[in-house]
Amino acid sequence: MADVVEALRRSFGVGSVVTDPDITSRYLTDWTGRFKGEALCVIRPVNSWQVQRAVEIANASHTPLITQGGNTGLVGGGTPVRGGIVLSTQFLKGIDIDVNSRVAKLGAGVTLSELNTKAKEVGLRFAVDITSRESATVGGMVATNAGGIHLIRYGGTRQQLLGIETVLGNGQLIARMEGLHKDNSGYDWSSILCGSEGTLGVITAVAVKLISVPLHRSVALIAVDTLSGAIRIMRAARREFANLDAVEFMSRNGLELVQRLRTEKWPLGELPPYALLIELEGDDIEVEDVAVFLESHEDVLDAALASDARADGLWFWREQHTVAINHFGVPHKLDVSIPIGGIDSFVRYVSELLELEYPNVRAVIFGHLGDGNVHVNLLNVEESNEELDHEIFATVASFGGSISAEHGIGRAKVDDLTLTRSPQDIESMRTLKKALDPALILNPGVLFN
Ligand SMILES: Cc1cc2nc3c(=O)[nH]c(=O)nc-3n(C[C@H](O)[C@H](O)[C@H](O)COP(=O)(O)OP(=O)(O)OC[C@H]3O[C@@H](n4cnc5c(N)ncnc54)[C@H](O)[C@@H]3O)c2cc1C
């Protein structure tokens, strides 16, 4: 194994191959603190040639190569649990924007915030937005097909992709970086790599669509009694407002944690059983129309409305959830998709299951209501209760849902993939994996067991 580090040092230079535990430690644990690993070293290539060289060395020595972007993933996909080399993309930078085509070409290590800061200079932005924007990289967003808060209007990361550059597990560099809006000349590598969680190739650069930054936005934070009520409000809002771009839900448990962590006063009196947040974006938003809509809807218990910069104050309640949950424990994060009509029954089922069989476990449930994405966060899960995750995933399958809405399978859900993907389906995915990464060096243990 010392030979591997030596070979990397010869290719990268001594300073670029990091073995100092003070520096490597932050690459060895995932964001939630649930997954921990060890690595021979961390390498931080600055171009795709270096990535290709690292893949060659990993292949020649049969050493696992774990790609890591901002390390904000929530299913342990970027943690070197089986040892090996961690390849950090953080120095794969560079952003080039074509305003005519509204296309950005950028290094995989550019963070979402960096992309938006640059795009804003020309009145544009990336359509997908996630709370981890300061650290999450565009390469990581592509590898996990990140969803985020605007999916109902613009789609997820896959829908924004116009090109990709990647070093496959077999060492081949594929560059499809023309950034064309239309290109039907064969297999689409962007789609194949998107959501592959670092198991097929190391993404080194991407070309993505950009959209206009709207002049105005209006946000309403709404207290409701039930999730069915929240869904009725969402249905009506979708009919009423063409420029609805976010519909999020929260429950009392989560709001309580945010309140405890941030000592902020909830703006609507008592904490309600559920809260709904809706956002409209456009150049001509009439705030009065939103106020009239909220006043006329019988499921609205109470509501606060804010526009433009002040809207962040209302988003605060939703955006602080992930941080607050992590502050109060090491969560099991079951990010699932449920057909929207079944969300209410699913959430009731989970609450009753915990009450009856796992009284010590605390569930914090929130998510993207508009696309059926329910984040079930379980706190105080002991080792003896690990079967709880599987029980909930089995219920998700019985509702016709998916065990991963946006974070991927990672290491956390490998044992449950068979619940929602057929044997033929999984076998075909394995065939693809073996074709592109024949020595199985890329992210072993992620996605497949
Ligand atoms: C506070 C918070 C809020 C979040 N909100 C959302 C949300 O709303 N929606 C959502 O979808 N996710 C969300 N996430 C999860 C996470 O931010 C996303 O999954 C993000 O896309 C991961 O990007 P990253 O650069 O941090 O990737 P990492 O965590 O470093 O890696 C994630 C996976 O992608 C692989 N990978 C990373 N970069 C590359 C690359 N260049 N080539 C190949 N494989 C690669 C890794 O091997 C790993 O399997 C949130 C996380 C946090 C902490």
Short mmCIF file of C-alpha atoms and ligand atoms in Angstrom, two decimals:
data_model
loop_
_atom_site.label_atom_id
_atom_site.label_comp_id
_atom_site.label_asym_id
_atom_site.label_seq_id
_atom_site.Cartn_x
_atom_site.Cartn_y
_atom_site.Cartn_z
CA MET A 1 0.00 0.00 0.00
CA ALA A 2 2.98 2.29 0.60
CA ASP A 3 3.68 1.74 -3.13
CA VAL A 4 0.32 3.25 -4.01
CA VAL A 5 1.03 6.41 -2.03
CA GLU A 6 4.52 6.55 -3.60
CA ALA A 7 3.09 6.16 -7.12
CA LEU A 8 0.58 8.94 -6.42
CA ARG A 9 3.33 11.21 -5.05
CA ARG A 10 5.41 10.64 -8.17
CA SER A 11 2.45 11.68 -10.35
CA PHE A 12 1.00 14.49 -8.25
CA GLY A 13 3.94 15.87 -6.32
CA VAL A 14 4.53 15.26 -2.61
CA GLY A 15 2.36 18.17 -1.39
CA SER A 16 -0.74 17.04 -3.28
CA VAL A 17 -0.96 13.62 -1.64
CA VAL A 18 -2.15 14.23 1.89
CA THR A 19 -1.57 11.74 4.70
CA ASP A 20 -1.45 14.15 7.66
CA PRO A 21 -4.32 13.00 9.98
CA ASP A 22 -5.05 16.62 10.99
CA ILE A 23 -6.01 17.31 7.37
CA THR A 24 -7.38 13.94 6.26
CA SER A 25 -9.76 13.56 9.23
CA ARG A 26 -12.46 15.76 7.72
CA TYR A 27 -12.64 13.52 4.64
CA LEU A 28 -13.15 10.37 6.71
CA THR A 29 -16.52 11.04 8.36
CA ASP A 30 -19.76 11.93 6.62
CA TRP A 31 -21.81 15.06 7.34
CA THR A 32 -24.19 13.27 9.72
CA GLY A 33 -21.38 11.63 11.73
CA ARG A 34 -22.97 8.21 11.13
CA PHE A 35 -20.38 6.85 8.66
CA LYS A 36 -16.66 6.71 9.39
CA GLY A 37 -13.73 5.34 7.41
CA GLU A 38 -9.99 5.27 6.90
CA ALA A 39 -7.88 6.14 3.88
CA LEU A 40 -4.34 5.60 2.63
CA CYS A 41 -4.31 9.24 1.59
CA VAL A 42 -6.39 12.09 0.20
CA ILE A 43 -5.54 13.41 -3.26
CA ARG A 44 -6.78 16.71 -4.64
CA PRO A 45 -6.24 16.73 -8.42
CA VAL A 46 -6.32 20.03 -10.27
CA ASN A 47 -7.18 18.71 -13.74
CA SER A 48 -8.73 15.72 -15.48
CA TRP A 49 -5.33 14.35 -16.55
CA GLN A 50 -4.43 13.93 -12.85
CA VAL A 51 -7.78 12.24 -12.22
CA GLN A 52 -7.06 9.84 -15.06
CA ARG A 53 -3.65 9.06 -13.58
CA ALA A 54 -5.20 8.39 -10.15
CA VAL A 55 -7.73 5.99 -11.71
CA GLU A 56 -4.89 4.17 -13.50
CA ILE A 57 -2.93 3.77 -10.26
CA ALA A 58 -6.03 2.58 -8.39
CA ASN A 59 -6.73 0.02 -11.14
CA ALA A 60 -3.15 -1.24 -11.27
CA SER A 61 -3.05 -1.74 -7.49
CA HIS A 62 -6.73 -2.79 -7.01
CA THR A 63 -7.17 0.03 -4.52
CA PRO A 64 -10.63 1.50 -3.88
CA LEU A 65 -11.01 5.10 -5.08
CA ILE A 66 -13.66 7.12 -3.29
CA THR A 67 -14.68 10.37 -4.91
CA GLN A 68 -15.68 13.21 -2.63
CA GLY A 69 -17.04 16.66 -3.45
CA GLY A 70 -18.26 18.86 -0.60
CA ASN A 71 -18.91 15.84 1.69
CA THR A 72 -22.48 16.99 2.38
CA GLY A 73 -24.02 13.71 1.19
CA LEU A 74 -26.39 12.14 3.69
CA VAL A 75 -26.10 8.39 2.91
CA GLY A 76 -22.37 7.72 3.43
CA GLY A 77 -21.56 7.46 -0.30
CA GLY A 78 -18.38 9.55 -0.09
CA THR A 79 -16.95 7.97 3.07
CA PRO A 80 -14.01 5.53 2.66
CA VAL A 81 -15.57 2.82 4.82
CA ARG A 82 -13.53 0.11 3.04
CA GLY A 83 -10.30 2.13 3.00
CA GLY A 84 -8.50 3.21 -0.18
CA ILE A 85 -7.76 6.59 -1.71
CA VAL A 86 -10.08 9.57 -1.26
CA LEU A 87 -10.14 11.71 -4.39
CA SER A 88 -11.39 15.17 -3.48
CA THR A 89 -12.67 17.26 -6.40
CA GLN A 90 -12.38 20.51 -4.46
CA PHE A 91 -9.61 21.92 -6.69
CA LEU A 92 -11.37 21.13 -9.98
CA LYS A 93 -12.55 24.71 -10.42
CA GLY A 94 -13.22 27.19 -13.24
CA ILE A 95 -16.53 28.62 -14.49
CA ASP A 96 -17.21 29.75 -18.04
CA ILE A 97 -20.63 31.26 -18.85
CA ASP A 98 -22.07 31.65 -22.34
CA VAL A 99 -24.85 34.24 -22.02
CA ASN A 100 -26.20 33.59 -25.52
CA SER A 101 -26.87 29.93 -24.82
CA ARG A 102 -27.41 30.44 -21.08
CA VAL A 103 -24.96 27.63 -20.42
CA ALA A 104 -22.27 27.34 -17.74
CA LYS A 105 -19.30 25.03 -18.17
CA LEU A 106 -17.59 24.38 -14.89
CA GLY A 107 -15.22 22.18 -12.93
CA ALA A 108 -16.87 19.48 -10.82
CA GLY A 109 -15.49 21.01 -7.60
CA VAL A 110 -17.27 24.35 -8.01
CA THR A 111 -19.79 24.78 -5.21
CA LEU A 112 -23.39 25.72 -5.88
CA SER A 113 -22.84 29.10 -4.20
CA GLU A 114 -19.77 29.82 -6.32
CA LEU A 115 -21.73 29.01 -9.48
CA ASN A 116 -24.62 31.26 -8.46
CA THR A 117 -22.34 34.15 -7.45
CA LYS A 118 -20.71 34.08 -10.87
CA ALA A 119 -24.00 33.57 -12.76
CA LYS A 120 -25.65 36.45 -10.87
CA GLU A 121 -23.15 38.86 -12.45
CA VAL A 122 -25.02 38.28 -15.74
CA GLY A 123 -28.53 38.04 -14.23
CA LEU A 124 -28.64 34.23 -14.24
CA ARG A 125 -28.64 31.36 -11.75
CA PHE A 126 -28.73 27.57 -11.50
CA ALA A 127 -32.31 26.26 -11.21
CA VAL A 128 -31.65 23.65 -8.50
CA ASP A 129 -31.17 25.02 -5.00
CA ILE A 130 -30.24 23.07 -1.86
CA THR A 131 -29.53 24.28 1.67
CA SER A 132 -26.01 22.82 1.61
CA ARG A 133 -25.20 25.26 -1.21
CA GLU A 134 -22.04 26.69 0.44
CA SER A 135 -20.24 23.31 0.39
CA ALA A 136 -22.07 21.01 -2.02
CA THR A 137 -20.26 20.80 -5.36
CA VAL A 138 -21.86 20.65 -8.77
CA GLY A 139 -20.09 17.31 -9.38
CA GLY A 140 -21.65 15.94 -6.19
CA MET A 141 -25.05 17.31 -7.18
CA VAL A 142 -24.79 15.52 -10.51
CA ALA A 143 -23.53 12.30 -8.90
CA THR A 144 -26.55 12.30 -6.56
CA ASN A 145 -29.01 13.94 -8.97
CA ALA A 146 -29.82 16.52 -6.29
CA GLY A 147 -33.45 17.60 -6.14
CA GLY A 148 -33.90 20.59 -3.87
CA ILE A 149 -36.59 23.15 -3.34
CA HIS A 150 -37.48 24.24 -6.89
CA LEU A 151 -38.00 20.81 -8.41
CA ILE A 152 -41.73 21.30 -8.99
CA ARG A 153 -41.00 24.14 -11.38
CA TYR A 154 -37.66 23.39 -13.03
CA GLY A 155 -36.97 19.68 -12.42
CA GLY A 156 -33.91 18.22 -10.68
CA THR A 157 -30.22 18.27 -11.56
CA ARG A 158 -30.64 15.75 -14.40
CA GLN A 159 -32.98 18.17 -16.20
CA GLN A 160 -30.32 20.92 -16.10
CA LEU A 161 -27.48 18.85 -17.56
CA LEU A 162 -26.19 19.61 -21.05
CA GLY A 163 -22.81 17.90 -20.93
CA ILE A 164 -20.28 16.07 -18.85
CA GLU A 165 -16.59 15.24 -18.66
CA THR A 166 -15.72 12.10 -16.75
CA VAL A 167 -12.97 9.60 -16.17
CA LEU A 168 -14.65 6.21 -16.18
CA GLY A 169 -13.52 3.41 -13.86
CA ASN A 170 -11.74 1.79 -16.82
CA GLY A 171 -9.56 4.91 -17.11
CA GLN A 172 -11.14 6.35 -20.27
CA LEU A 173 -11.77 10.08 -20.39
CA ILE A 174 -15.14 10.95 -21.94
CA ALA A 175 -15.59 14.63 -22.79
CA ARG A 176 -19.05 15.75 -23.93
CA MET A 177 -18.74 19.41 -22.98
CA GLU A 178 -20.19 21.19 -26.03
CA GLY A 179 -23.13 22.30 -23.89
CA LEU A 180 -25.67 21.92 -26.68
CA HIS A 181 -29.36 22.22 -25.87
CA LYS A 182 -30.05 19.53 -28.43
CA ASP A 183 -27.85 16.50 -29.03
CA ASN A 184 -29.34 13.14 -29.92
CA SER A 185 -26.21 11.54 -31.31
CA GLY A 186 -26.24 8.35 -29.26
CA TYR A 187 -26.07 7.43 -25.59
CA ASP A 188 -26.24 10.41 -23.24
CA TRP A 189 -23.32 10.15 -20.82
CA SER A 190 -24.70 12.99 -18.68
CA SER A 191 -27.84 10.97 -17.94
CA ILE A 192 -25.90 7.77 -17.33
CA LEU A 193 -23.50 9.42 -14.87
CA CYS A 194 -26.20 11.49 -13.18
CA GLY A 195 -27.26 9.71 -10.00
CA SER A 196 -24.46 7.12 -10.31
CA GLU A 197 -23.02 8.13 -6.90
CA GLY A 198 -19.36 7.85 -7.95
CA THR A 199 -19.69 4.19 -8.96
CA LEU A 200 -19.14 4.53 -12.73
CA GLY A 201 -16.77 7.44 -13.19
CA VAL A 202 -15.21 10.49 -11.57
CA ILE A 203 -17.04 13.52 -12.94
CA THR A 204 -14.45 16.21 -13.66
CA ALA A 205 -16.57 18.91 -15.36
CA VAL A 206 -20.16 19.58 -16.37
CA ALA A 207 -22.17 21.86 -18.67
CA VAL A 208 -25.48 23.06 -17.21
CA LYS A 209 -28.41 25.28 -18.16
CA LEU A 210 -28.92 28.58 -16.36
CA ILE A 211 -32.17 30.49 -15.83
CA SER A 212 -33.03 34.16 -15.23
CA VAL A 213 -32.97 35.58 -11.74
CA PRO A 214 -36.57 36.75 -11.21
CA LEU A 215 -37.23 40.30 -9.99
CA HIS A 216 -39.49 39.28 -7.11
CA ARG A 217 -40.40 36.46 -4.83
CA SER A 218 -43.09 36.04 -2.27
CA VAL A 219 -43.11 33.47 0.52
CA ALA A 220 -45.95 32.36 2.79
CA LEU A 221 -45.47 30.35 5.97
CA ILE A 222 -48.77 28.70 6.82
CA ALA A 223 -49.92 26.93 9.98
CA VAL A 224 -52.16 23.91 9.34
CA ASP A 225 -53.78 21.17 11.41
CA THR A 226 -53.26 18.20 9.11
CA LEU A 227 -51.17 17.11 6.17
CA SER A 228 -54.35 16.54 4.14
CA GLY A 229 -55.15 20.22 4.72
CA ALA A 230 -51.64 21.15 3.54
CA ILE A 231 -52.14 19.09 0.37
CA ARG A 232 -55.50 20.78 -0.30
CA ILE A 233 -53.83 24.20 0.00
CA MET A 234 -51.06 23.07 -2.37
CA ARG A 235 -53.58 21.87 -4.96
CA ALA A 236 -55.42 25.19 -4.84
CA ALA A 237 -52.17 27.21 -4.99
CA ARG A 238 -51.07 25.26 -8.07
CA ARG A 239 -54.33 26.15 -9.81
CA GLU A 240 -54.11 29.79 -8.75
CA PHE A 241 -50.43 30.66 -9.33
CA ALA A 242 -48.50 29.65 -12.45
CA ASN A 243 -45.20 30.77 -10.89
CA LEU A 244 -45.29 28.61 -7.77
CA ASP A 245 -41.76 27.30 -7.34
CA ALA A 246 -41.62 25.69 -3.89
CA VAL A 247 -44.03 23.83 -1.62
CA GLU A 248 -42.40 22.54 1.56
CA PHE A 249 -43.84 21.00 4.70
CA MET A 250 -42.64 20.75 8.30
CA SER A 251 -44.04 19.20 11.46
CA ARG A 252 -44.10 20.37 15.07
CA ASN A 253 -41.16 18.15 16.16
CA GLY A 254 -38.83 19.78 13.64
CA LEU A 255 -40.00 23.32 14.35
CA GLU A 256 -39.38 22.67 18.05
CA LEU A 257 -35.77 21.60 17.38
CA VAL A 258 -35.13 24.69 15.24
CA GLN A 259 -36.60 26.87 17.99
CA ARG A 260 -34.44 25.20 20.65
CA LEU A 261 -31.24 25.50 18.63
CA ARG A 262 -31.68 29.03 17.34
CA THR A 263 -33.84 30.53 20.12
CA GLU A 264 -35.88 32.23 17.44
CA LYS A 265 -39.55 33.11 18.00
CA TRP A 266 -42.01 31.24 15.77
CA PRO A 267 -43.91 34.03 13.98
CA LEU A 268 -47.42 32.53 14.32
CA GLY A 269 -48.16 32.10 18.05
CA GLU A 270 -48.23 28.43 19.19
CA LEU A 271 -46.32 25.86 17.14
CA PRO A 272 -48.91 24.14 14.90
CA PRO A 273 -49.04 20.36 14.17
CA TYR A 274 -47.81 21.11 10.63
CA ALA A 275 -46.55 24.08 8.66
CA LEU A 276 -46.50 24.66 4.93
CA LEU A 277 -44.18 27.01 3.09
CA ILE A 278 -44.99 28.16 -0.42
CA GLU A 279 -42.91 30.39 -2.65
CA LEU A 280 -43.77 32.27 -5.84
CA GLU A 281 -41.10 33.76 -8.07
CA GLY A 282 -41.48 36.02 -11.07
CA ASP A 283 -41.21 39.55 -12.40
CA ASP A 284 -44.77 40.57 -11.55
CA ILE A 285 -45.86 38.91 -8.31
CA GLU A 286 -48.93 40.48 -6.70
CA VAL A 287 -48.51 39.99 -2.95
CA GLU A 288 -52.14 41.03 -2.41
CA ASP A 289 -53.30 38.07 -4.52
CA VAL A 290 -51.40 35.70 -2.25
CA ALA A 291 -52.91 37.36 0.85
CA VAL A 292 -56.43 37.03 -0.58
CA PHE A 293 -55.77 33.38 -1.48
CA LEU A 294 -54.61 32.58 2.07
CA GLU A 295 -57.52 34.40 3.70
CA SER A 296 -60.05 32.52 1.61
CA HIS A 297 -58.71 29.00 2.21
CA GLU A 298 -60.43 27.18 5.07
CA ASP A 299 -57.41 24.93 5.85
CA VAL A 300 -55.19 27.92 6.69
CA LEU A 301 -55.04 28.33 10.49
CA ASP A 302 -52.72 31.31 10.32
CA ALA A 303 -50.11 32.65 7.90
CA ALA A 304 -47.15 35.03 7.59
CA LEU A 305 -46.26 36.57 4.26
CA ALA A 306 -42.94 38.17 3.24
CA SER A 307 -41.41 39.35 -0.02
CA ASP A 308 -37.96 39.57 -1.57
CA ALA A 309 -35.06 39.83 0.94
CA ARG A 310 -37.42 39.48 3.92
CA ALA A 311 -38.60 36.12 2.62
CA ASP A 312 -35.37 34.55 3.95
CA GLY A 313 -36.75 35.05 7.46
CA LEU A 314 -39.57 32.62 6.68
CA TRP A 315 -37.35 30.16 4.79
CA PHE A 316 -35.21 30.07 7.97
CA TRP A 317 -37.74 27.69 9.60
CA ARG A 318 -37.44 25.17 6.80
CA GLU A 319 -33.74 25.57 6.02
CA GLN A 320 -32.57 25.10 9.62
CA HIS A 321 -34.15 21.65 9.91
CA THR A 322 -31.18 19.52 8.77
CA VAL A 323 -28.69 21.43 10.93
CA ALA A 324 -30.97 21.36 14.00
CA ILE A 325 -31.59 17.62 13.68
CA ASN A 326 -27.86 16.93 13.45
CA HIS A 327 -27.23 19.13 16.45
CA PHE A 328 -29.45 17.01 18.68
CA GLY A 329 -28.15 13.56 17.65
CA VAL A 330 -26.84 11.28 14.91
CA PRO A 331 -29.88 10.80 12.69
CA HIS A 332 -30.88 7.94 10.45
CA LYS A 333 -31.96 9.84 7.36
CA LEU A 334 -34.64 8.05 5.37
CA ASP A 335 -35.26 10.32 2.44
CA VAL A 336 -38.17 8.72 0.58
CA SER A 337 -40.69 9.41 -2.17
CA ILE A 338 -44.38 8.68 -1.63
CA PRO A 339 -47.21 9.28 -4.13
CA ILE A 340 -48.59 12.60 -2.84
CA GLY A 341 -52.07 11.25 -2.07
CA GLY A 342 -50.53 8.68 0.31
CA ILE A 343 -48.27 11.03 2.31
CA ASP A 344 -50.79 11.66 5.09
CA SER A 345 -51.40 7.92 5.72
CA PHE A 346 -47.68 7.15 5.47
CA VAL A 347 -46.74 9.77 8.07
CA ARG A 348 -49.52 8.54 10.38
CA TYR A 349 -48.29 4.96 9.94
CA VAL A 350 -44.70 5.91 10.89
CA SER A 351 -45.86 7.89 13.95
CA GLU A 352 -48.01 4.99 15.19
CA LEU A 353 -45.25 2.45 14.56
CA LEU A 354 -42.83 4.47 16.69
CA GLU A 355 -45.35 5.08 19.43
CA LEU A 356 -46.18 1.38 19.74
CA GLU A 357 -42.87 -0.36 19.06
CA TYR A 358 -40.02 2.16 19.34
CA PRO A 359 -41.13 4.69 21.98
CA ASN A 360 -37.58 6.04 22.48
CA VAL A 361 -37.06 6.90 18.84
CA ARG A 362 -37.98 10.43 17.82
CA ALA A 363 -39.07 11.12 14.26
CA VAL A 364 -38.66 14.50 12.64
CA ILE A 365 -40.59 14.52 9.39
CA PHE A 366 -40.46 17.27 6.81
CA GLY A 367 -39.82 17.62 3.10
CA HIS A 368 -40.70 18.77 -0.37
CA LEU A 369 -44.49 18.29 -0.43
CA GLY A 370 -44.80 19.40 -4.06
CA ASP A 371 -42.88 16.38 -5.36
CA GLY A 372 -43.84 13.81 -2.71
CA ASN A 373 -40.41 13.81 -1.05
CA VAL A 374 -40.68 12.99 2.65
CA HIS A 375 -37.54 13.29 4.81
CA VAL A 376 -38.00 10.88 7.72
CA ASN A 377 -35.26 11.63 10.27
CA LEU A 378 -34.96 9.21 13.16
CA LEU A 379 -33.15 10.28 16.32
CA ASN A 380 -32.14 7.95 19.21
CA VAL A 381 -32.02 4.82 17.02
CA GLU A 382 -29.96 2.25 18.93
CA GLU A 383 -28.08 -0.61 17.30
CA SER A 384 -30.72 -3.04 18.54
CA ASN A 385 -33.32 -1.02 16.61
CA GLU A 386 -31.58 -1.01 13.22
CA GLU A 387 -34.41 -3.07 11.70
CA LEU A 388 -36.63 0.01 12.07
CA ASP A 389 -35.12 1.58 8.92
CA HIS A 390 -35.93 -1.57 6.93
CA GLU A 391 -39.46 -1.69 8.31
CA ILE A 392 -40.07 1.87 7.15
CA PHE A 393 -38.51 1.23 3.72
CA ALA A 394 -40.74 -1.83 3.31
CA THR A 395 -43.75 0.38 4.07
CA VAL A 396 -42.53 2.92 1.51
CA ALA A 397 -42.44 0.13 -1.08
CA SER A 398 -45.96 -0.95 -0.15
CA PHE A 399 -47.13 2.64 -0.77
CA GLY A 400 -45.61 2.48 -4.28
CA GLY A 401 -42.84 4.88 -3.29
CA SER A 402 -39.04 4.97 -3.64
CA ILE A 403 -36.52 4.37 -0.83
CA SER A 404 -34.45 7.29 -2.12
CA ALA A 405 -36.00 10.52 -3.36
CA GLU A 406 -32.88 12.62 -3.70
CA HIS A 407 -29.86 11.60 -1.60
CA GLY A 408 -29.12 8.30 -3.34
CA ILE A 409 -28.60 4.79 -1.98
CA GLY A 410 -25.05 5.32 -0.71
CA ARG A 411 -24.07 2.84 1.97
CA ALA A 412 -27.09 3.50 4.15
CA LYS A 413 -29.67 1.82 1.91
CA VAL A 414 -27.81 -0.89 -0.05
CA ASP A 415 -29.64 -3.71 1.72
CA ASP A 416 -33.00 -2.24 0.77
CA LEU A 417 -32.49 -1.62 -2.94
CA THR A 418 -34.31 -4.87 -3.79
CA LEU A 419 -37.48 -3.45 -2.25
CA THR A 420 -38.11 -1.11 -5.15
CA ARG A 421 -35.85 -2.37 -7.99
CA SER A 422 -36.35 -5.80 -9.56
CA PRO A 423 -33.60 -8.48 -9.79
CA GLN A 424 -33.37 -7.90 -13.58
CA ASP A 425 -33.11 -4.18 -12.96
CA ILE A 426 -30.28 -4.58 -10.43
CA GLU A 427 -28.49 -7.17 -12.59
CA SER A 428 -28.53 -4.76 -15.56
CA MET A 429 -27.12 -2.00 -13.36
CA ARG A 430 -24.34 -4.38 -12.27
CA THR A 431 -23.61 -5.21 -15.93
CA LEU A 432 -23.18 -1.50 -16.65
CA LYS A 433 -20.97 -1.08 -13.59
CA LYS A 434 -18.72 -3.99 -14.64
CA ALA A 435 -18.43 -2.65 -18.18
CA LEU A 436 -17.34 0.83 -17.10
CA ASP A 437 -15.43 -0.09 -13.94
CA PRO A 438 -14.21 -3.66 -14.56
CA ALA A 439 -11.87 -3.82 -11.53
CA LEU A 440 -14.68 -2.44 -9.32
CA ILE A 441 -12.42 0.19 -7.81
CA LEU A 442 -14.89 3.10 -7.72
CA ASN A 443 -16.81 3.54 -4.46
CA PRO A 444 -17.05 -0.16 -3.56
CA GLY A 445 -20.01 -0.87 -1.27
CA VAL A 446 -21.97 2.11 -2.55
CA LEU A 447 -25.26 1.41 -4.36
CA PHE A 448 -24.53 -2.37 -4.55
CA ASN A 449 -23.59 -4.67 -1.74
C1 LIG B 1 -28.07 20.92 5.17
C2 LIG B 1 -28.21 19.99 4.00
C3 LIG B 1 -29.27 20.14 3.11
C4 LIG B 1 -29.39 19.30 2.01
N1 LIG B 1 -30.45 19.48 1.17
C5 LIG B 1 -30.57 18.70 0.06
C6 LIG B 1 -31.65 18.87 -0.84
O1 LIG B 1 -32.55 19.68 -0.65
N2 LIG B 1 -31.68 18.08 -1.93
C7 LIG B 1 -30.72 17.13 -2.20
O2 LIG B 1 -30.80 16.46 -3.22
N3 LIG B 1 -29.70 16.93 -1.33
C8 LIG B 1 -29.60 17.68 -0.22
N4 LIG B 1 -28.55 17.48 0.65
C9 LIG B 1 -27.58 16.41 0.40
C10 LIG B 1 -26.30 16.84 -0.34
O3 LIG B 1 -26.01 18.19 -0.14
C11 LIG B 1 -26.42 16.52 -1.83
O4 LIG B 1 -26.52 15.12 -2.01
C12 LIG B 1 -25.25 17.06 -2.67
O5 LIG B 1 -25.58 16.87 -4.02
C13 LIG B 1 -23.92 16.37 -2.38
O6 LIG B 1 -22.88 17.14 -2.97
P1 LIG B 1 -21.38 17.02 -2.42
O7 LIG B 1 -20.49 17.78 -3.33
O8 LIG B 1 -21.34 17.40 -1.00
O9 LIG B 1 -21.12 15.45 -2.61
P2 LIG B 1 -20.44 14.44 -1.59
O10 LIG B 1 -21.19 14.39 -0.32
O11 LIG B 1 -18.99 14.70 -1.51
O12 LIG B 1 -20.67 13.06 -2.39
C14 LIG B 1 -21.97 12.53 -2.54
C15 LIG B 1 -21.88 11.32 -3.48
O13 LIG B 1 -21.50 11.74 -4.79
C16 LIG B 1 -20.25 11.19 -5.18
N5 LIG B 1 -19.50 12.26 -5.86
C17 LIG B 1 -19.25 13.52 -5.40
N6 LIG B 1 -18.60 14.23 -6.33
C18 LIG B 1 -18.42 13.41 -7.39
C19 LIG B 1 -17.80 13.56 -8.66
N7 LIG B 1 -17.22 14.71 -9.03
N8 LIG B 1 -17.78 12.49 -9.50
C20 LIG B 1 -18.37 11.32 -9.15
N9 LIG B 1 -18.97 11.12 -7.96
C21 LIG B 1 -19.00 12.15 -7.09
C22 LIG B 1 -19.61 10.69 -3.89
O14 LIG B 1 -18.73 9.61 -4.13
C23 LIG B 1 -20.83 10.29 -3.08
O15 LIG B 1 -21.27 9.02 -3.44
C24 LIG B 1 -28.43 18.28 1.79
C25 LIG B 1 -27.37 18.13 2.68
C26 LIG B 1 -27.25 18.96 3.78
C27 LIG B 1 -26.08 18.77 4.69
#
